PDB file of C-alpha atoms in Angstrom:
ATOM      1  CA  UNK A 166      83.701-142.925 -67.584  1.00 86.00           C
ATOM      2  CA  UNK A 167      86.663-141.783 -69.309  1.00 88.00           C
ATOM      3  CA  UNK A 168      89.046-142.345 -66.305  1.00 91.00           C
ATOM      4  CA  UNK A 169      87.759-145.972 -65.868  1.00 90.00           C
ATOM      5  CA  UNK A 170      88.430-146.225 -70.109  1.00 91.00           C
ATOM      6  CA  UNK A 171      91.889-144.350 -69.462  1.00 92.00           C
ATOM      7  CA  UNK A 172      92.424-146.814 -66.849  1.00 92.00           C
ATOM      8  CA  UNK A 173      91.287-150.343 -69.098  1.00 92.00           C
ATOM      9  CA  UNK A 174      93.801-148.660 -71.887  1.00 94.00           C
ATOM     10  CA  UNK A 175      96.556-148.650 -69.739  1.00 94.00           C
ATOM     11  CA  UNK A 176      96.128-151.938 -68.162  1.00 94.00           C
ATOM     12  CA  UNK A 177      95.389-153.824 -71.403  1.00 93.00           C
ATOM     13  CA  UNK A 178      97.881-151.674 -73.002  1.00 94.00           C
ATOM     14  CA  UNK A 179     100.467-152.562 -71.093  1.00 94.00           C
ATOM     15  CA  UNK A 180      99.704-156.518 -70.228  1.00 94.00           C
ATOM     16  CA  UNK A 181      99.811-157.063 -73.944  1.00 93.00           C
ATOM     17  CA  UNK A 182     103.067-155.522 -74.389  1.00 92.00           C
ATOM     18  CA  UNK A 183     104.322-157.956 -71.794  1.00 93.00           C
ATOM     19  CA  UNK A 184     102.673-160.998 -72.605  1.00 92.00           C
ATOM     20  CA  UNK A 185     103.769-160.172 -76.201  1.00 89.00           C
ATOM     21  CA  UNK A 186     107.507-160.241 -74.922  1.00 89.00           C
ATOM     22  CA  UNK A 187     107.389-163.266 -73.076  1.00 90.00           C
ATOM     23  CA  UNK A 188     105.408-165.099 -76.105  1.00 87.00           C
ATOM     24  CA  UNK A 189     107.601-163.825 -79.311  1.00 86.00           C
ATOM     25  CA  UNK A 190     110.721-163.942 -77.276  1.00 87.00           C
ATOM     26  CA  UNK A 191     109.890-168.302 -76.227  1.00 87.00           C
ATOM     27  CA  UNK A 192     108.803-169.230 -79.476  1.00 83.00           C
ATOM     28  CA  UNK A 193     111.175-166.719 -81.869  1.00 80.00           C
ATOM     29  CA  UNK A 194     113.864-167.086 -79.733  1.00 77.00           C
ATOM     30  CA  UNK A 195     113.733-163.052 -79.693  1.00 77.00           C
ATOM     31  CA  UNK A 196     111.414-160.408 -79.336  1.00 71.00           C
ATOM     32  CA  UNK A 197     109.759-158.559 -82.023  1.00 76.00           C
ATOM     33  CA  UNK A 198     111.121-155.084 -82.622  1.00 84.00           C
ATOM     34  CA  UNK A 199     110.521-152.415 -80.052  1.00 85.00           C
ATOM     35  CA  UNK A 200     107.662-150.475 -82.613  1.00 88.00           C
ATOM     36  CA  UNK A 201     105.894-153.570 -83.449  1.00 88.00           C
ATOM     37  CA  UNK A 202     105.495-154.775 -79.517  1.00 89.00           C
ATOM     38  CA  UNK A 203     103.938-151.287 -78.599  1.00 92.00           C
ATOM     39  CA  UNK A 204     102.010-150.740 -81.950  1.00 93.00           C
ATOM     40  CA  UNK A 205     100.511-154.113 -81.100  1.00 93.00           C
ATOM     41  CA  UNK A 206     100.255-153.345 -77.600  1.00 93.00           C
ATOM     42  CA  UNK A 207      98.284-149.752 -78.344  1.00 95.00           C
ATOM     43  CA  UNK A 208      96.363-151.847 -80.553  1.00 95.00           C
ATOM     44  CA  UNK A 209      94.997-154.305 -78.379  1.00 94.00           C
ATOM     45  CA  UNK A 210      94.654-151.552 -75.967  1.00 94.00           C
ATOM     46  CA  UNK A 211      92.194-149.284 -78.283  1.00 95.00           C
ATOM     47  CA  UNK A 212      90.245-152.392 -79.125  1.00 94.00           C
ATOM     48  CA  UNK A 213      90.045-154.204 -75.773  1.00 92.00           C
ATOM     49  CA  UNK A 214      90.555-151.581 -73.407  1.00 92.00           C
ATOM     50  CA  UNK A 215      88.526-148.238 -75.331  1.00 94.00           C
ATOM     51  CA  UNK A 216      86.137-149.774 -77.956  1.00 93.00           C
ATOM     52  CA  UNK A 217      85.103-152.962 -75.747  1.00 89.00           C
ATOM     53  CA  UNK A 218      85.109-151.073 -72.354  1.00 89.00           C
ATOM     54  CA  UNK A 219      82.703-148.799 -74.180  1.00 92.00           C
ATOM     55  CA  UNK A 220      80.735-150.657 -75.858  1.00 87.00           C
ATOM     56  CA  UNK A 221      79.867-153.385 -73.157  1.00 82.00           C
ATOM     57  CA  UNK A 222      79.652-150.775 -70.309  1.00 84.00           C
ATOM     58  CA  UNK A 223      78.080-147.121 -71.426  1.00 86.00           C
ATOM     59  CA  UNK A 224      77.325-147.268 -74.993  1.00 85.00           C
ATOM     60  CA  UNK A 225      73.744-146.885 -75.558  1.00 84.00           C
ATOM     61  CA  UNK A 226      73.455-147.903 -78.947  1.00 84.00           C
ATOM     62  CA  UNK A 227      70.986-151.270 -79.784  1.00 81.00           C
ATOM     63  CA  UNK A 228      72.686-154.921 -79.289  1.00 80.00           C
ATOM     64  CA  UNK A 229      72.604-155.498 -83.145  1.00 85.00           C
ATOM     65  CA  UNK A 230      75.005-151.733 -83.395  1.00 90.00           C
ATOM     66  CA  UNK A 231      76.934-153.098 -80.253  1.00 88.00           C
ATOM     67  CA  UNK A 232      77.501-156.414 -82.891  1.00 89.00           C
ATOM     68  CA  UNK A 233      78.053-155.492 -85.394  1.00 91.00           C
ATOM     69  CA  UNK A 234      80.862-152.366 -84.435  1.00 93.00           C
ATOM     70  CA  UNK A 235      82.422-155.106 -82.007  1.00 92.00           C
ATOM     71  CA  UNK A 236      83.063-157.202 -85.209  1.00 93.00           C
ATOM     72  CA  UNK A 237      84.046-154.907 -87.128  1.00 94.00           C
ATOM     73  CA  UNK A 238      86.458-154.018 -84.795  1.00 94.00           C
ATOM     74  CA  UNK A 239      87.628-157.414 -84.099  1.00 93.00           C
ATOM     75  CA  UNK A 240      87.699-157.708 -87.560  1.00 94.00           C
ATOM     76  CA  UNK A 241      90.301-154.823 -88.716  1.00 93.00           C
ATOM     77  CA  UNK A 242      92.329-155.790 -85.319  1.00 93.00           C
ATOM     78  CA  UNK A 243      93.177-158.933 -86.535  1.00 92.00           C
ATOM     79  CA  UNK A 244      94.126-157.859 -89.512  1.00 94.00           C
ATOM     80  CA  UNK A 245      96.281-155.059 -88.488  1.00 94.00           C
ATOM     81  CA  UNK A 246      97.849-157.066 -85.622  1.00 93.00           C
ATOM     82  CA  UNK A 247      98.448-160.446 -88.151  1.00 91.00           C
ATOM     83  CA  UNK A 248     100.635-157.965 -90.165  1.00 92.00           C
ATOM     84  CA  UNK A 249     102.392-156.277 -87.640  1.00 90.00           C
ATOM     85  CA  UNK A 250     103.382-159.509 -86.139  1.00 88.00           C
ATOM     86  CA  UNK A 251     104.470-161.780 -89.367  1.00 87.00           C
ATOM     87  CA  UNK A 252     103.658-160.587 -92.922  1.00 89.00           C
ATOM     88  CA  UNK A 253     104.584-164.502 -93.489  1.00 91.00           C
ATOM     89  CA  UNK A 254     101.947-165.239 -91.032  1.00 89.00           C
ATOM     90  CA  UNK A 255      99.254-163.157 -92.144  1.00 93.00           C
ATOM     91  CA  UNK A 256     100.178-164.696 -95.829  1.00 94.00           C
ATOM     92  CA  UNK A 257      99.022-168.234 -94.336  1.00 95.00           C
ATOM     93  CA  UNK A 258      96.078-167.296 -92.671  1.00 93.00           C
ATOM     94  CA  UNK A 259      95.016-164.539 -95.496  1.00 92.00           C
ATOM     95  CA  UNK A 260      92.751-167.208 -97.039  1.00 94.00           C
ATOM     96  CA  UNK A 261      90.791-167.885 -93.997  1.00 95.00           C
ATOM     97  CA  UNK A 262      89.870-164.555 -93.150  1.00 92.00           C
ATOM     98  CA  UNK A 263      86.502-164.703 -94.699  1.00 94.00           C
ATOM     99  CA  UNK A 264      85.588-167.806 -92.102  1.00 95.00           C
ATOM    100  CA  UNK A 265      87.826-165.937 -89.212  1.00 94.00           C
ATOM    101  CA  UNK A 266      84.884-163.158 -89.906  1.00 93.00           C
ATOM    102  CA  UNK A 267      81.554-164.912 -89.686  1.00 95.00           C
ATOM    103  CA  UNK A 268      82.878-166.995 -87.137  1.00 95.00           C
ATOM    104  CA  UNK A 269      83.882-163.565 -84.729  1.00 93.00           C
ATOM    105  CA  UNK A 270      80.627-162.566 -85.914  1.00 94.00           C
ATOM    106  CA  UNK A 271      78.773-165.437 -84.832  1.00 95.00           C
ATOM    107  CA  UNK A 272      80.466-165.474 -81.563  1.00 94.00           C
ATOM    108  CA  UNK A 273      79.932-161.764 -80.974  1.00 91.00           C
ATOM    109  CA  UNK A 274      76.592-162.929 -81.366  1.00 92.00           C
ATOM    110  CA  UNK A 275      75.900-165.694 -78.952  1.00 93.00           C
ATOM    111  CA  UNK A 276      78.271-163.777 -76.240  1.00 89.00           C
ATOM    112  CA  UNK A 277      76.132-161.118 -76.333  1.00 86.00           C
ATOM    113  CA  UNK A 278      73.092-162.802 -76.161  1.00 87.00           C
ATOM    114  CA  UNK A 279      74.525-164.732 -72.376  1.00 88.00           C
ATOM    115  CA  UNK A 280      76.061-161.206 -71.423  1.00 83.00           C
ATOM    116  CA  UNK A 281      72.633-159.578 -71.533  1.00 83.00           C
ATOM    117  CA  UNK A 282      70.704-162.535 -69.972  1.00 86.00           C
ATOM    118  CA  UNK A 283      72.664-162.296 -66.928  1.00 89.00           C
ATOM    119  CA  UNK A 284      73.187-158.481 -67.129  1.00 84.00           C
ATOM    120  CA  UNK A 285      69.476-158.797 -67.064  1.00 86.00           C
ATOM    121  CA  UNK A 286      69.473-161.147 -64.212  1.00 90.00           C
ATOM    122  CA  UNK A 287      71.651-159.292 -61.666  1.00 89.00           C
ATOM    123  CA  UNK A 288      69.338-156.060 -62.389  1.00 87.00           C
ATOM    124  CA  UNK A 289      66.104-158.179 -61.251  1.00 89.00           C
ATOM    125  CA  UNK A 290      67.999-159.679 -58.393  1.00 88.00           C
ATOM    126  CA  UNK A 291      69.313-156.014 -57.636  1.00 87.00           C
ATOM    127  CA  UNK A 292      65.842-154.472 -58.137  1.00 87.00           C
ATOM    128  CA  UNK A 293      64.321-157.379 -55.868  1.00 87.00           C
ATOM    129  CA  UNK A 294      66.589-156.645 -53.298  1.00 86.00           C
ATOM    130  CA  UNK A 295      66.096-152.727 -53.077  1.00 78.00           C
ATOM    131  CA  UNK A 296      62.379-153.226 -52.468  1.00 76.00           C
ATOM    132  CA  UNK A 297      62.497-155.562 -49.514  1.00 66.00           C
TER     133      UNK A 297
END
C-alpha cells in the first residue's frame, strides 16, 4: 500500500509541476517562481496522489467519512493552491468560496455514489466468475 501511495505521490507530484510550467508560462508569459511550482506541485500531490489514493482504494472508513474528509480536503487545497498561485486571484474568487464548497461537496457526493455502484458491479461480475 504505501509503495503504490509513494508511487501516485510521485507521479501526480511531478505531472503537476509540469503541467503547471507549461500553463503559467503560456498564459503569464513566465513561470511562477521555482517555490510556488513545487509547493503547488507537493500539494496536489498530498491531495491527489496520498489522501485520494487512500481514501478511494484502502481506507475503511464509511462513504459519508470518505465525503466528507475528501471535501474537506478539496476544500483547504483550493484554498491553499488559489493563494500560492495569485493572491489577486484568490481576491476574485474569495467571494465564491462558500458555493465552490457545497458544490465540491455535492459532487463528492454523486461521484461517490457511481464509483461504488460499479465498484459494486465488477465485485458481482468477479464473484460470478470465480464460481463457474
Amino acid at each position: 500500500m504505501m509503495k503504490q501511495i509513494r508511487k501516485d505521490f510521485n507521479q501526480v507530484a511531478l505531472m503537476a509541476i509540469m503541467w503547471l510550467t507549461v500553463v503559467t508560462t503560456l498564459t503569464r508569459g513566465e513561470a511562477l517562481a521555482a517555490w510556488r511550482l513545487v509547493s503547488l506541485g507537493v500539494l496536489i500531490g498530498v491531495v491527489f496522489g496520498v489522501i485520494y489514493s487512500y481514501l478511494w482504494r484502502y481506507s475503511t472508513f464509511g462513504a459519508p467519512w470518505n465525503v466528507v474528509i475528501s471535501t474537506i480536503s478539496n476544500i483547504g487545497f483550493q484554498i491553499l493552491a488559489l493563494r500560492l498561485y495569485s493572491t489577486t486571484l484568490f481576491d476574485v474568487v474569495s467571494p465564491y468560496l462558500l458555493g465552490t464548497s457545497l458544490l465540491t461537496f455535492v459532487m463528492h457526493v454523486i461521484i461517490f455514489y457511481y464509483y461504488t455502484r460499479y465498484q459494486n458491479k465488477r465485485l458481482v461480475n468477479e464473484l460470478n466468475q470465480n464460481r463457474k
